[in-house]
Amino acid sequence: MSTVDLPDVQRSSPTHRLPINRVGIKGLRYPVRTEVDGEPESTVATLSLSVLLDPEERGTHMSRFVESVESLGVVSATSLPAIVRDLAQRLNTREATFEASFPFFLRRAAPESGASALVDYEGALRAVLSNDGEVAVKVIVRVPVTSLCPCSKEISDYGAHSQRGYVAIEASPASADLDVAELVSVAEAAASAPIYSLLKRDDERRVTMGAYDNPAFVEDLARSVAASLTAHPKIASFSVEIENQESIHNHSAWARIS
Amino acid sequence: MSTVDLPDVQRSSPTHRLPINRVGIKGLRYPVRTEVDGEPESTVATLSLSVLLDPEERGTHMSRFVESVESLGVVSATSLPAIVRDLAQRLNTREATFEASFPFFLRRAAPESGASALVDYEGALRAVLSNDGEVAVKVIVRVPVTSLCPCSKEISDYGAHSQRGYVAIEASPASADLDVAELVSVAEAAASAPIYSLLKRDDERRVTMGAYDNPAFVEDLARSVAASLTAHPKIASFSVEIENQESIHNHSAWARIS
Amino acid sequence: MSTVDLPDVQRSSPTHRLPINRVGIKGLRYPVRTEVDGEPESTVATLSLSVLLDPEERGTHMSRFVESVESLGVVSATSLPAIVRDLAQRLNTREATFEASFPFFLRRAAPESGASALVDYEGALRAVLSNDGEVAVKVIVRVPVTSLCPCSKEISDYGAHSQRGYVAIEASPASADLDVAELVSVAEAAASAPIYSLLKRDDERRVTMGAYDNPAFVEDLARSVAASLTAHPKIASFSVEIENQESIHNHSAWARIS
Amino acid sequence: MSTVDLPDVQRSSPTHRLPINRVGIKGLRYPVRTEVDGEPESTVATLSLSVLLDPEERGTHMSRFVESVESLGVVSATSLPAIVRDLAQRLNTREATFEASFPFFLRRAAPESGASALVDYEGALRAVLSNDGEVAVKVIVRVPVTSLCPCSKEISDYGAHSQRGYVAIEASPASADLDVAELVSVAEAAASAPIYSLLKRDDERRVTMGAYDNPAFVEDLARSVAASLTAHPKIASFSVEIENQESIHNHSAWARIS
């Protein structure tokens, strides 16, 4: 039985003639090339792709999504519009979405010793092609930071609890070349201290005292990041969410501005 | 040093006078009582609570969120509005959110033997109190089902691949007594076969043949659930998302109607 | 076709006549009753059960594992031996394992205000029935704690980084009534400070200063817990693993004594 | 205050003079180069490193673990012994462990169309340097497969439930050049059908019928993989665990031979 003879069940008529806003594949892990701080970087992404399905068509063509992934070049804020338009064309539809989530790395030098190592961040790039032909792009990061509690510092004779926090930013770029590393910089600048992978003793001293000198509530972090993003020339709109994994509780404090 | 003498750092003025849409706690695990199929059920929930913070206030009062959780009675679609209003009152604000996610269980009898056991489902109840004083409630479920591929069945001389799928429904109730079990029924009715925890051999025969007789694409599942929810008298609006953990791939097929 | 006529494929001969050490079900979520601090507690467990399969039998009888779960009474260190023996009997075999993992809760009063709320812990109970008829029981907990770094404190003029850590203990009881709450006490006593869900301002002051007064490396925590467990009359043997989710790094420090 | 003046708290005496079997870092994500099917491959690994700590030393030197990671060359079964010996030397100890877990990819051509795409697998490489100077290496994979139930096929007039399963192999190599791809081949040969990322309609027909022609219980899979690994010239010893994510249940069937 050859391919041409096999019935194309997907093209039959559906029982319920409803449009499906998004249909496709998700959870596909694939090696991708992206750009971080202007440099090419290879990473492993988790991909989600979808298209609009018209009321008259029963099924989409799932294998074409994987073919689209196979043909990916560099995945960046700049290339996303072409990627999602290509996907729509392959599936013969007007609306489509593409999202790649991936770890990325930046080299960080410790503040005193200068010893350097890579810090890992979570990034994502999302594109939504709408019926009007426009592509909405989102550049997304999740950045680990140190936060130190201002209340704990103020009310205690000594010490102050600190913890690991995460700054999640979702930005609509005003400029196509918005880089995930630029969002990392905004997040780290708002924190009590940035995170490092490698710290020697004199670095740890500086980071400890620096965090104590810069206490920040989850609310302070959210507002500080929001103020920076509002003023950022490459960012049109954004949401920011902070999650502090409180060291004195087994739950998180969080704040969101959108 | 007594409490009254400790400085209230949260009440000081923030550097950036921005409102914060949501600030509170998340990831708090707590035993809660809910209602499933009209019956009381004890479960363990993961809770997320937040309030609006005005531009002039630096911080919220995190301990009050936990006090609010401590005072929870039964958490159900019916009780959610009072819960979220109580939260807003405790925090002296106009906007608030409350969300509880939890596993819940329904007893399912196998179709031939009648042998019964519990099947686990994911549920969530979400309430958002807006500035206008209105509370928007969502009743959410994630239901495991069996799906069998119509294309695989049609193009093959024998056999057809099947897999576990998940039907996720997010419903705005038109009636305050919308029960998570009612959403489970909608999801299972659309599937190739419902899931059971306990099947004897003659049950497995019936489930196997039943699934083969009712093949359904991820698109069919989404449309069938959407049609049922549209017609459901207790549901005002909804979104549905299907995820099939394909047995022939290491990624999922998915479809979403909203 | 009635049940008696259906072929019992599991009883046919396997191609490779090898014994299978463990075969059964895992990832079954079920409501269970356990005991915490001597009191009955309802929770939701994730269950894993297995038996030995002889070289001559092709398959086990999966439905009997679920029937075994359906008939569970209270799951505790005391009841585990009977549970795993019953499982072996149902499956007509000499070796069997049973494991239940579940969250459990203890009410904790804040150290100054006395305000109280529940703290969540991870527990597990494991039983292994061996060929010699003996049952080995393990009582397992994972306890969140606060840890404050002694090096950071010592080398800095002020402040010291703290973070959330987890103390995981796996204990073979010398006494059948070993309670998960007793292991929690050991873990919390070794920490810089215990975790609370609810802290008012004067509590936070006390916890902050208490942690600063009790700095502990991941190594200190491991040794302190190990020393307590060695001296514990109800514990025959143990392993302990500490994981500190460092607030100055995006990775953990860990230590293990076994 | 310069580095030389800072007190070295780690070198002070511990309260409890107990050896610590393993102390180090875990959860460090780092880009690494490995070898897959004899070819170099870049991936993102999650790393765990530890050393033995003598009873007289209070703390290890955490930054040296990260320095060790910074200096990593290719991570493979062949290079692991040198990596873990280097780690022990940096930390001035006799025992050490190194483990890298990472996704890796193999290009798979669909069986009829020849269309090809990458399939993702989980791999891990572990090395344990013991007191006697020997290094024990483990090569670990987790391979997605299709499994089709022999009982369901036999007792039903038509159809048979299938699902995604995972074959986890942990092998001690007899030959230093044991490649993760060789373990994948063993796992896929035992399955009802291998997994593909990209299948056209005629491929799906072949895979569907192939799985129906090769039904396999979780027990069959475990024994078949065990028989292959026993006969494999590059493997000294192993354990294998199969997990089938049953499409008719919301739990897994599993089997383990070790």
PDB file of C-alpha atoms in Angstrom, chain B residues 24-251:
ATOM      1  CA  GLY B  24       1.243  37.565  48.243  1.00  0.00           C
ATOM      2  CA  ILE B  25       2.315  33.989  48.798  1.00  0.00           C
ATOM      3  CA  LYS B  26       2.491  30.936  46.580  1.00  0.00           C
ATOM      4  CA  GLY B  27       3.467  27.292  46.902  1.00  0.00           C
ATOM      5  CA  LEU B  28       1.922  26.955  50.361  1.00  0.00           C
ATOM      6  CA  ARG B  29       0.811  23.342  50.829  1.00  0.00           C
ATOM      7  CA  TYR B  30      -2.097  22.922  53.180  1.00  0.00           C
ATOM      8  CA  PRO B  31      -4.744  20.330  53.972  1.00  0.00           C
ATOM      9  CA  VAL B  32      -8.113  21.603  52.750  1.00  0.00           C
ATOM     10  CA  ARG B  33     -11.663  20.380  52.663  1.00  0.00           C
ATOM     11  CA  THR B  34     -13.463  20.615  49.341  1.00  0.00           C
ATOM     12  CA  GLU B  35     -16.539  19.084  47.711  1.00  0.00           C
ATOM     13  CA  VAL B  36     -16.453  16.457  44.991  1.00  0.00           C
ATOM     14  CA  ASP B  37     -19.621  15.111  43.425  1.00  0.00           C
ATOM     15  CA  GLY B  38     -21.583  16.793  46.201  1.00  0.00           C
ATOM     16  CA  GLU B  39     -19.655  15.051  48.958  1.00  0.00           C
ATOM     17  CA  PRO B  40     -17.053  16.518  51.342  1.00  0.00           C
ATOM     18  CA  GLU B  41     -13.475  15.458  50.518  1.00  0.00           C
ATOM     19  CA  SER B  42     -10.224  16.120  52.356  1.00  0.00           C
ATOM     20  CA  THR B  43      -7.166  16.697  50.216  1.00  0.00           C
ATOM     21  CA  VAL B  44      -3.827  18.487  50.188  1.00  0.00           C
ATOM     22  CA  ALA B  45      -3.847  21.719  48.213  1.00  0.00           C
ATOM     23  CA  THR B  46      -1.157  24.014  46.905  1.00  0.00           C
ATOM     24  CA  LEU B  47      -2.275  27.566  47.543  1.00  0.00           C
ATOM     25  CA  SER B  48      -1.581  30.888  45.908  1.00  0.00           C
ATOM     26  CA  LEU B  49      -3.016  34.132  47.297  1.00  0.00           C
ATOM     27  CA  SER B  50      -2.465  37.734  46.319  1.00  0.00           C
ATOM     28  CA  VAL B  51      -3.776  41.271  46.716  1.00  0.00           C
ATOM     29  CA  LEU B  52      -3.392  44.608  44.978  1.00  0.00           C
ATOM     30  CA  LEU B  53      -0.837  46.904  46.598  1.00  0.00           C
ATOM     31  CA  ASP B  54      -1.307  50.651  46.273  1.00  0.00           C
ATOM     32  CA  PRO B  55       1.540  52.826  44.937  1.00  0.00           C
ATOM     33  CA  GLU B  56       2.062  54.460  48.329  1.00  0.00           C
ATOM     34  CA  GLU B  57       2.601  51.283  50.349  1.00  0.00           C
ATOM     35  CA  ARG B  58       5.996  49.638  50.276  1.00  0.00           C
ATOM     36  CA  GLY B  59       5.011  46.155  51.362  1.00  0.00           C
ATOM     37  CA  THR B  60       2.048  43.926  52.069  1.00  0.00           C
ATOM     38  CA  HIS B  61       1.566  41.922  55.279  1.00  0.00           C
ATOM     39  CA  MET B  62       2.609  38.419  54.386  1.00  0.00           C
ATOM     40  CA  SER B  63       1.541  36.781  57.640  1.00  0.00           C
ATOM     41  CA  ARG B  64      -2.080  37.752  57.048  1.00  0.00           C
ATOM     42  CA  PHE B  65      -2.240  35.537  53.986  1.00  0.00           C
ATOM     43  CA  VAL B  66      -1.352  32.535  56.134  1.00  0.00           C
ATOM     44  CA  GLU B  67      -3.868  33.607  58.749  1.00  0.00           C
ATOM     45  CA  SER B  68      -6.464  33.684  55.975  1.00  0.00           C
ATOM     46  CA  VAL B  69      -5.523  30.101  55.048  1.00  0.00           C
ATOM     47  CA  GLU B  70      -5.708  29.032  58.696  1.00  0.00           C
ATOM     48  CA  SER B  71      -9.308  30.228  58.822  1.00  0.00           C
ATOM     49  CA  LEU B  72     -10.444  28.451  55.630  1.00  0.00           C
ATOM     50  CA  GLY B  73     -13.616  26.406  55.807  1.00  0.00           C
ATOM     51  CA  VAL B  74     -14.755  24.282  52.884  1.00  0.00           C
ATOM     52  CA  VAL B  75     -13.154  25.429  49.619  1.00  0.00           C
ATOM     53  CA  SER B  76     -15.606  25.075  46.757  1.00  0.00           C
ATOM     54  CA  ALA B  77     -16.977  27.082  43.850  1.00  0.00           C
ATOM     55  CA  THR B  78     -19.740  28.234  46.187  1.00  0.00           C
ATOM     56  CA  SER B  79     -17.443  29.423  48.963  1.00  0.00           C
ATOM     57  CA  LEU B  80     -14.764  31.065  46.807  1.00  0.00           C
ATOM     58  CA  PRO B  81     -16.313  34.553  46.609  1.00  0.00           C
ATOM     59  CA  ALA B  82     -16.497  34.841  50.403  1.00  0.00           C
ATOM     60  CA  ILE B  83     -12.938  33.526  50.735  1.00  0.00           C
ATOM     61  CA  VAL B  84     -11.443  36.099  48.409  1.00  0.00           C
ATOM     62  CA  ARG B  85     -13.489  38.961  49.881  1.00  0.00           C
ATOM     63  CA  ASP B  86     -12.321  37.992  53.357  1.00  0.00           C
ATOM     64  CA  LEU B  87      -8.744  38.057  52.083  1.00  0.00           C
ATOM     65  CA  ALA B  88      -9.175  41.544  50.634  1.00  0.00           C
ATOM     66  CA  GLN B  89     -10.633  42.753  53.910  1.00  0.00           C
ATOM     67  CA  ARG B  90      -7.776  41.326  55.973  1.00  0.00           C
ATOM     68  CA  LEU B  91      -5.283  43.083  53.735  1.00  0.00           C
ATOM     69  CA  ASN B  92      -7.370  46.247  53.471  1.00  0.00           C
ATOM     70  CA  THR B  93      -7.420  46.306  49.681  1.00  0.00           C
ATOM     71  CA  ARG B  94      -9.919  46.220  46.782  1.00  0.00           C
ATOM     72  CA  GLU B  95      -8.460  43.475  44.586  1.00  0.00           C
ATOM     73  CA  ALA B  96      -7.452  39.965  45.551  1.00  0.00           C
ATOM     74  CA  THR B  97      -6.949  36.474  44.149  1.00  0.00           C
ATOM     75  CA  PHE B  98      -7.167  33.026  45.684  1.00  0.00           C
ATOM     76  CA  GLU B  99      -6.251  29.735  44.024  1.00  0.00           C
ATOM     77  CA  ALA B 100      -6.183  26.204  45.381  1.00  0.00           C
ATOM     78  CA  SER B 101      -4.868  23.301  43.280  1.00  0.00           C
ATOM     79  CA  PHE B 102      -5.374  19.780  44.554  1.00  0.00           C
ATOM     80  CA  PRO B 103      -5.789  16.149  43.597  1.00  0.00           C
ATOM     81  CA  PHE B 104      -9.278  14.755  43.995  1.00  0.00           C
ATOM     82  CA  PHE B 105     -10.710  11.265  43.628  1.00  0.00           C
ATOM     83  CA  LEU B 106     -13.769   9.580  42.160  1.00  0.00           C
ATOM     84  CA  ARG B 107     -14.728   5.951  42.668  1.00  0.00           C
ATOM     85  CA  ARG B 108     -14.995   4.174  39.332  1.00  0.00           C
ATOM     86  CA  ALA B 109     -16.471   0.725  38.821  1.00  0.00           C
ATOM     87  CA  ALA B 110     -14.933  -1.369  36.044  1.00  0.00           C
ATOM     88  CA  PRO B 111     -17.399  -1.817  33.159  1.00  0.00           C
ATOM     89  CA  GLU B 112     -17.788  -5.623  33.296  1.00  0.00           C
ATOM     90  CA  SER B 113     -16.637  -6.905  36.662  1.00  0.00           C
ATOM     91  CA  GLY B 114     -17.902  -3.940  38.639  1.00  0.00           C
ATOM     92  CA  ALA B 115     -14.680  -4.017  40.674  1.00  0.00           C
ATOM     93  CA  SER B 116     -14.117  -0.487  41.906  1.00  0.00           C
ATOM     94  CA  ALA B 117     -11.246   1.755  42.917  1.00  0.00           C
ATOM     95  CA  LEU B 118     -10.439   5.451  43.036  1.00  0.00           C
ATOM     96  CA  VAL B 119      -9.158   7.428  40.059  1.00  0.00           C
ATOM     97  CA  ASP B 120      -7.160  10.595  40.736  1.00  0.00           C
ATOM     98  CA  TYR B 121      -7.771  13.886  38.961  1.00  0.00           C
ATOM     99  CA  GLU B 122      -6.213  17.339  39.230  1.00  0.00           C
ATOM    100  CA  GLY B 123      -8.544  20.118  40.260  1.00  0.00           C
ATOM    101  CA  ALA B 124      -8.221  23.809  40.944  1.00  0.00           C
ATOM    102  CA  LEU B 125     -10.510  26.564  42.168  1.00  0.00           C
ATOM    103  CA  ARG B 126      -9.613  30.164  41.385  1.00  0.00           C
ATOM    104  CA  ALA B 127     -11.273  33.425  42.424  1.00  0.00           C
ATOM    105  CA  VAL B 128     -10.367  36.939  41.314  1.00  0.00           C
ATOM    106  CA  LEU B 129     -11.917  39.923  43.102  1.00  0.00           C
ATOM    107  CA  SER B 130     -11.769  42.970  40.835  1.00  0.00           C
ATOM    108  CA  ASN B 131     -11.849  46.668  41.546  1.00  0.00           C
ATOM    109  CA  ASP B 132     -15.566  46.763  40.705  1.00  0.00           C
ATOM    110  CA  GLY B 133     -16.327  44.389  43.577  1.00  0.00           C
ATOM    111  CA  GLU B 134     -17.129  41.454  41.308  1.00  0.00           C
ATOM    112  CA  VAL B 135     -15.613  37.997  41.867  1.00  0.00           C
ATOM    113  CA  ALA B 136     -14.749  35.889  38.831  1.00  0.00           C
ATOM    114  CA  VAL B 137     -14.626  32.192  39.679  1.00  0.00           C
ATOM    115  CA  LYS B 138     -12.959  29.423  37.666  1.00  0.00           C
ATOM    116  CA  VAL B 139     -13.455  25.716  38.176  1.00  0.00           C
ATOM    117  CA  ILE B 140     -10.548  23.777  36.683  1.00  0.00           C
ATOM    118  CA  VAL B 141      -9.878  20.081  36.113  1.00  0.00           C
ATOM    119  CA  ARG B 142      -7.263  17.940  34.389  1.00  0.00           C
ATOM    120  CA  VAL B 143      -8.662  14.532  33.516  1.00  0.00           C
ATOM    121  CA  PRO B 144      -6.673  11.503  32.304  1.00  0.00           C
ATOM    122  CA  VAL B 145      -8.284   9.659  29.382  1.00  0.00           C
ATOM    123  CA  THR B 146      -7.459   7.051  26.747  1.00  0.00           C
ATOM    124  CA  SER B 147      -7.218   8.287  23.176  1.00  0.00           C
ATOM    125  CA  LEU B 148      -6.915   6.051  20.114  1.00  0.00           C
ATOM    126  CA  CYS B 149      -5.709   7.519  16.823  1.00  0.00           C
ATOM    127  CA  PRO B 150      -8.303   7.440  13.998  1.00  0.00           C
ATOM    128  CA  CYS B 151      -5.639   7.817  11.310  1.00  0.00           C
ATOM    129  CA  SER B 152      -3.570   4.943  12.678  1.00  0.00           C
ATOM    130  CA  LYS B 153      -6.703   2.748  12.753  1.00  0.00           C
ATOM    131  CA  GLU B 154      -7.842   3.700   9.278  1.00  0.00           C
ATOM    132  CA  ILE B 155      -4.536   3.281   7.449  1.00  0.00           C
ATOM    133  CA  SER B 156      -3.512   0.027   9.165  1.00  0.00           C
ATOM    134  CA  ASP B 157      -4.736  -3.486   8.398  1.00  0.00           C
ATOM    135  CA  TYR B 158      -4.914  -4.123  12.141  1.00  0.00           C
ATOM    136  CA  GLY B 159      -4.190  -2.331  15.392  1.00  0.00           C
ATOM    137  CA  ALA B 160      -4.121   1.406  16.146  1.00  0.00           C
ATOM    138  CA  HIS B 161      -1.872   3.297  18.535  1.00  0.00           C
ATOM    139  CA  SER B 162      -3.453   4.540  21.728  1.00  0.00           C
ATOM    140  CA  GLN B 163      -2.041   6.643  24.555  1.00  0.00           C
ATOM    141  CA  ARG B 164      -2.814   8.463  27.732  1.00  0.00           C
ATOM    142  CA  GLY B 165      -4.184  11.926  27.157  1.00  0.00           C
ATOM    143  CA  TYR B 166      -5.149  14.733  29.497  1.00  0.00           C
ATOM    144  CA  VAL B 167      -8.230  16.931  29.106  1.00  0.00           C
ATOM    145  CA  ALA B 168      -7.791  20.271  30.883  1.00  0.00           C
ATOM    146  CA  ILE B 169     -10.935  22.365  31.320  1.00  0.00           C
ATOM    147  CA  GLU B 170     -11.147  25.846  32.791  1.00  0.00           C
ATOM    148  CA  ALA B 171     -14.781  26.834  33.273  1.00  0.00           C
ATOM    149  CA  SER B 172     -16.515  30.007  34.436  1.00  0.00           C
ATOM    150  CA  PRO B 173     -19.631  28.731  36.154  1.00  0.00           C
ATOM    151  CA  ALA B 174     -23.076  30.039  35.287  1.00  0.00           C
ATOM    152  CA  SER B 175     -24.279  28.286  38.414  1.00  0.00           C
ATOM    153  CA  ALA B 176     -22.468  28.514  41.753  1.00  0.00           C
ATOM    154  CA  ASP B 177     -22.784  24.789  42.407  1.00  0.00           C
ATOM    155  CA  LEU B 178     -20.694  23.658  39.439  1.00  0.00           C
ATOM    156  CA  ASP B 179     -18.841  20.575  40.673  1.00  0.00           C
ATOM    157  CA  VAL B 180     -15.441  19.325  39.486  1.00  0.00           C
ATOM    158  CA  ALA B 181     -17.054  15.901  38.960  1.00  0.00           C
ATOM    159  CA  GLU B 182     -19.362  17.371  36.328  1.00  0.00           C
ATOM    160  CA  LEU B 183     -16.348  18.529  34.316  1.00  0.00           C
ATOM    161  CA  VAL B 184     -14.763  15.083  34.659  1.00  0.00           C
ATOM    162  CA  SER B 185     -17.911  13.551  33.139  1.00  0.00           C
ATOM    163  CA  VAL B 186     -17.702  15.884  30.152  1.00  0.00           C
ATOM    164  CA  ALA B 187     -14.039  15.015  29.580  1.00  0.00           C
ATOM    165  CA  GLU B 188     -14.507  11.262  29.876  1.00  0.00           C
ATOM    166  CA  ALA B 189     -17.532  11.224  27.578  1.00  0.00           C
ATOM    167  CA  ALA B 190     -15.420  12.727  24.798  1.00  0.00           C
ATOM    168  CA  ALA B 191     -12.539  10.271  25.114  1.00  0.00           C
ATOM    169  CA  SER B 192     -11.944   7.006  23.266  1.00  0.00           C
ATOM    170  CA  ALA B 193     -12.307   5.435  26.715  1.00  0.00           C
ATOM    171  CA  PRO B 194     -12.275   6.630  30.308  1.00  0.00           C
ATOM    172  CA  ILE B 195      -9.365   5.714  32.605  1.00  0.00           C
ATOM    173  CA  TYR B 196      -9.795   3.189  35.414  1.00  0.00           C
ATOM    174  CA  SER B 197      -7.437   2.296  38.261  1.00  0.00           C
ATOM    175  CA  LEU B 198      -8.692  -1.291  38.532  1.00  0.00           C
ATOM    176  CA  LEU B 199      -9.551  -3.478  35.536  1.00  0.00           C
ATOM    177  CA  LYS B 200      -9.928  -7.251  35.484  1.00  0.00           C
ATOM    178  CA  ARG B 201      -9.366  -9.176  32.247  1.00  0.00           C
ATOM    179  CA  ASP B 202     -12.932  -8.931  30.960  1.00  0.00           C
ATOM    180  CA  ASP B 203     -12.950  -5.210  31.748  1.00  0.00           C
ATOM    181  CA  GLU B 204      -9.721  -4.766  29.797  1.00  0.00           C
ATOM    182  CA  ARG B 205     -11.295  -6.542  26.813  1.00  0.00           C
ATOM    183  CA  ARG B 206     -14.232  -4.158  26.894  1.00  0.00           C
ATOM    184  CA  VAL B 207     -12.070  -1.058  27.310  1.00  0.00           C
ATOM    185  CA  THR B 208      -9.735  -2.142  24.502  1.00  0.00           C
ATOM    186  CA  MET B 209     -12.550  -2.751  22.045  1.00  0.00           C
ATOM    187  CA  GLY B 210     -14.431   0.321  23.213  1.00  0.00           C
ATOM    188  CA  ALA B 211     -11.434   2.527  22.502  1.00  0.00           C
ATOM    189  CA  TYR B 212     -10.986   0.924  19.074  1.00  0.00           C
ATOM    190  CA  ASP B 213     -14.643   1.634  18.343  1.00  0.00           C
ATOM    191  CA  ASN B 214     -14.266   5.276  19.387  1.00  0.00           C
ATOM    192  CA  PRO B 215     -11.090   6.641  17.862  1.00  0.00           C
ATOM    193  CA  ALA B 216     -10.494  10.357  18.490  1.00  0.00           C
ATOM    194  CA  PHE B 217      -7.864  12.815  17.346  1.00  0.00           C
ATOM    195  CA  VAL B 218      -6.705  15.469  19.775  1.00  0.00           C
ATOM    196  CA  GLU B 219      -8.821  17.797  17.610  1.00  0.00           C
ATOM    197  CA  ASP B 220     -11.906  15.576  17.972  1.00  0.00           C
ATOM    198  CA  LEU B 221     -11.474  15.532  21.725  1.00  0.00           C
ATOM    199  CA  ALA B 222     -11.155  19.314  21.909  1.00  0.00           C
ATOM    200  CA  ARG B 223     -14.246  19.885  19.746  1.00  0.00           C
ATOM    201  CA  SER B 224     -16.350  17.287  21.504  1.00  0.00           C
ATOM    202  CA  VAL B 225     -15.527  18.718  24.934  1.00  0.00           C
ATOM    203  CA  ALA B 226     -16.126  22.258  23.638  1.00  0.00           C
ATOM    204  CA  ALA B 227     -19.521  21.298  22.235  1.00  0.00           C
ATOM    205  CA  SER B 228     -20.560  19.700  25.543  1.00  0.00           C
ATOM    206  CA  LEU B 229     -19.382  22.664  27.585  1.00  0.00           C
ATOM    207  CA  THR B 230     -21.141  25.112  25.271  1.00  0.00           C
ATOM    208  CA  ALA B 231     -24.392  23.254  25.853  1.00  0.00           C
ATOM    209  CA  HIS B 232     -23.840  22.815  29.598  1.00  0.00           C
ATOM    210  CA  PRO B 233     -26.402  24.815  31.616  1.00  0.00           C
ATOM    211  CA  LYS B 234     -24.006  25.431  34.520  1.00  0.00           C
ATOM    212  CA  ILE B 235     -21.158  26.845  32.401  1.00  0.00           C
ATOM    213  CA  ALA B 236     -20.934  30.447  31.212  1.00  0.00           C
ATOM    214  CA  SER B 237     -17.621  30.259  29.346  1.00  0.00           C
ATOM    215  CA  PHE B 238     -14.622  27.952  29.155  1.00  0.00           C
ATOM    216  CA  SER B 239     -11.341  26.982  27.594  1.00  0.00           C
ATOM    217  CA  VAL B 240     -10.312  23.409  26.909  1.00  0.00           C
ATOM    218  CA  GLU B 241      -6.879  22.004  26.173  1.00  0.00           C
ATOM    219  CA  ILE B 242      -6.108  18.421  25.230  1.00  0.00           C
ATOM    220  CA  GLU B 243      -2.658  16.901  25.499  1.00  0.00           C
ATOM    221  CA  ASN B 244      -2.041  13.418  24.120  1.00  0.00           C
ATOM    222  CA  GLN B 245       1.208  11.831  25.277  1.00  0.00           C
ATOM    223  CA  GLU B 246       1.698  10.101  21.951  1.00  0.00           C
ATOM    224  CA  SER B 247       2.831   6.486  22.243  1.00  0.00           C
ATOM    225  CA  ILE B 248       4.669   6.673  18.901  1.00  0.00           C
ATOM    226  CA  HIS B 249       6.526   9.912  19.721  1.00  0.00           C
ATOM    227  CA  ASN B 250       8.377  11.345  22.715  1.00  0.00           C
ATOM    228  CA  HIS B 251       6.376  14.565  22.487  1.00  0.00           C
TER     229      HIS B 251
END
